[in-house]
PDB file of C-alpha atoms in Angstrom:
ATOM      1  CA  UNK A  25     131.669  77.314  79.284  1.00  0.00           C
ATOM      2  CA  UNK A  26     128.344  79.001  77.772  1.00  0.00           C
ATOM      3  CA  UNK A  27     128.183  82.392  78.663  1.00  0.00           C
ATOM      4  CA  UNK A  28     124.576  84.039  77.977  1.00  0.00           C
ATOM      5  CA  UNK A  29     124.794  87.016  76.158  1.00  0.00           C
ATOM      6  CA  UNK A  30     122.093  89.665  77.487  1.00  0.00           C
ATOM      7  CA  UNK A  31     119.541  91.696  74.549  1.00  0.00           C
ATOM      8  CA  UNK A  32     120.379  95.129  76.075  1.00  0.00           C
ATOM      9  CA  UNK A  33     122.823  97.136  77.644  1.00  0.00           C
ATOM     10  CA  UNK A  34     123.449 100.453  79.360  1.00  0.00           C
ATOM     11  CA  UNK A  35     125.100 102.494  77.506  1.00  0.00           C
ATOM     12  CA  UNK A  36     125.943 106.610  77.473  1.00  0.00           C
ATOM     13  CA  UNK A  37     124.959 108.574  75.032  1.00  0.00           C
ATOM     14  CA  UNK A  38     125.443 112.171  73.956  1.00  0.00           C
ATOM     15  CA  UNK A  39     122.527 114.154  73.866  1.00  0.00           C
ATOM     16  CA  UNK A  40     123.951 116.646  71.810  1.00  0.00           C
ATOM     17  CA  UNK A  41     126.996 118.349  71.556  1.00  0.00           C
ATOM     18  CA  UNK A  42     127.777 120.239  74.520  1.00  0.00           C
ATOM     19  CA  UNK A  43     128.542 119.912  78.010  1.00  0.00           C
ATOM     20  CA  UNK A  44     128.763 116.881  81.084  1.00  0.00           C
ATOM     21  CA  UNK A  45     125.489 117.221  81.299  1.00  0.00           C
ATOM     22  CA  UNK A  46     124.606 116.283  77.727  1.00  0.00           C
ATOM     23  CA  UNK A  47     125.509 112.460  78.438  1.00  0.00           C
ATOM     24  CA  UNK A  48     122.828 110.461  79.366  1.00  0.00           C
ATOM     25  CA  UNK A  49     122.189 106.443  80.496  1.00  0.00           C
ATOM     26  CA  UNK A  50     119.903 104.924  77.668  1.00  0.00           C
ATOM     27  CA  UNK A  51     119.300 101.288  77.014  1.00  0.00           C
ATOM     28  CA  UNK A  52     120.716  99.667  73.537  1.00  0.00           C
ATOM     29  CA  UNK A  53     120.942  96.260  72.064  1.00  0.00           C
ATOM     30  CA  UNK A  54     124.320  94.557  72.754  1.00  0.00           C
ATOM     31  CA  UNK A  55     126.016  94.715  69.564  1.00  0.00           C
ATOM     32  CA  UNK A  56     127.042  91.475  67.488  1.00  0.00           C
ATOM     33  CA  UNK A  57     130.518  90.845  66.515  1.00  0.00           C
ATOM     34  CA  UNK A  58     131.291  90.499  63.199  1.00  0.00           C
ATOM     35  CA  UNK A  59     134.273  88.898  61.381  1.00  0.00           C
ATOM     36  CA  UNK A  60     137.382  90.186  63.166  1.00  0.00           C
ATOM     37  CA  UNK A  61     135.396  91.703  66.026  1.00  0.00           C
ATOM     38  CA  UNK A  62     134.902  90.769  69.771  1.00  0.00           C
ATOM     39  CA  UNK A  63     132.555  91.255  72.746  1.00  0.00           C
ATOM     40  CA  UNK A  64     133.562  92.917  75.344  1.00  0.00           C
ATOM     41  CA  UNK A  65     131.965  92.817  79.137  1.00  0.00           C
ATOM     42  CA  UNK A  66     133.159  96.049  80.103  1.00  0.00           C
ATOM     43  CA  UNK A  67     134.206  96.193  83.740  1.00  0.00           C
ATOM     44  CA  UNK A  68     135.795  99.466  83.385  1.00  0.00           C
ATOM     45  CA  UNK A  69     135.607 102.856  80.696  1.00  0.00           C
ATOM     46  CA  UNK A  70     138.313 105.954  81.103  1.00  0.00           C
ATOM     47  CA  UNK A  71     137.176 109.413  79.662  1.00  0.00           C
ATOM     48  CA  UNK A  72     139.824 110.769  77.366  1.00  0.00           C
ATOM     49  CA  UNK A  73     140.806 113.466  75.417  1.00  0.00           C
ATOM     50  CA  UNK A  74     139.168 112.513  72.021  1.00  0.00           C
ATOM     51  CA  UNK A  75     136.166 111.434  74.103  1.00  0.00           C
ATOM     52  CA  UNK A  76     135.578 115.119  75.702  1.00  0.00           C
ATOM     53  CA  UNK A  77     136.022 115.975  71.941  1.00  0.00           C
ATOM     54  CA  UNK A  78     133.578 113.775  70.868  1.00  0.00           C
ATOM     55  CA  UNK A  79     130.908 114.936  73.235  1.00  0.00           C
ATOM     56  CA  UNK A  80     131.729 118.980  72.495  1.00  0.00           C
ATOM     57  CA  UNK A  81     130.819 118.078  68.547  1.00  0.00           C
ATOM     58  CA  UNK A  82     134.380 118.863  67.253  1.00  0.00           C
ATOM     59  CA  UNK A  83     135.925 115.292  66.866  1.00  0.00           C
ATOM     60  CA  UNK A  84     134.952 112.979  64.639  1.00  0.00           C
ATOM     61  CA  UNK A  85     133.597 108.954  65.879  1.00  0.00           C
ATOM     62  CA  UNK A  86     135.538 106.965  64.194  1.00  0.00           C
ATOM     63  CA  UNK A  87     134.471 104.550  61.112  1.00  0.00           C
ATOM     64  CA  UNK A  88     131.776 102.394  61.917  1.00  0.00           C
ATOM     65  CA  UNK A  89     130.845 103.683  65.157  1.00  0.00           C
ATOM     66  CA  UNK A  90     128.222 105.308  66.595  1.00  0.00           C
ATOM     67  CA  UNK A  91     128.021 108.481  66.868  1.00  0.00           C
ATOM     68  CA  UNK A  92     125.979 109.524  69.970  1.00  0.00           C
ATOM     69  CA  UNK A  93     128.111 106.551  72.143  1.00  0.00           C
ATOM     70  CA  UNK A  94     131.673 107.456  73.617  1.00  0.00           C
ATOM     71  CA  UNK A  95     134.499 105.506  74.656  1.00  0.00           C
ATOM     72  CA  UNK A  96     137.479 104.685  73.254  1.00  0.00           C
ATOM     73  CA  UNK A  97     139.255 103.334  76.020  1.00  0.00           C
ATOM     74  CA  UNK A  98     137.808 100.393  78.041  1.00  0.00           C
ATOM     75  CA  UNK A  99     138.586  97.506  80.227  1.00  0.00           C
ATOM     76  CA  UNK A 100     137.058  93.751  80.835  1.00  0.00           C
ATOM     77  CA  UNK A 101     136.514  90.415  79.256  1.00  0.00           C
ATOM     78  CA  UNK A 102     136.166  89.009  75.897  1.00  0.00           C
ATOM     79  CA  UNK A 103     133.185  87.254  75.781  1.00  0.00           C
TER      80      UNK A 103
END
């Protein structure tokens, strides 16, 4: 089965530190796995602890992620 693998995505992003309101839709590339990586179509995200964290400024991404994009926790298939 061939599965086509769209250029962009919707993503959220953090503004800036702060509040709800500082998340915001914004298109990005689809990443590309690397070497021990996979794709996932996300069909579902849950906010978290670490996440509100994140988007107050006081927690750390962690390695090799971005760090305007949360969302540690995530559902849906490897593509």
């Amino acid at each position: 089965m061939s599965i086509r693998i769209p250029e962009a995505m919707t993503a959220i992003e953090i503004r800036a530190p702060g509040g709800a309101d500082m998340l915001v839709p914004a298109e990005r590339p689809v990443p590309r796995p690397g070497p021990g990586e996979v794709l996932i179509k996300v069909a579902a995200a849950g906010v978290n602890r670490a996440d509100v964290l994140q988007r107050k400024g006081v927690y750390p991404m962690p390695p090799g992620m971005p760090a305007d994009v949360p969302g540690l926790e995530a559902s849906g298939t490897v593509i």
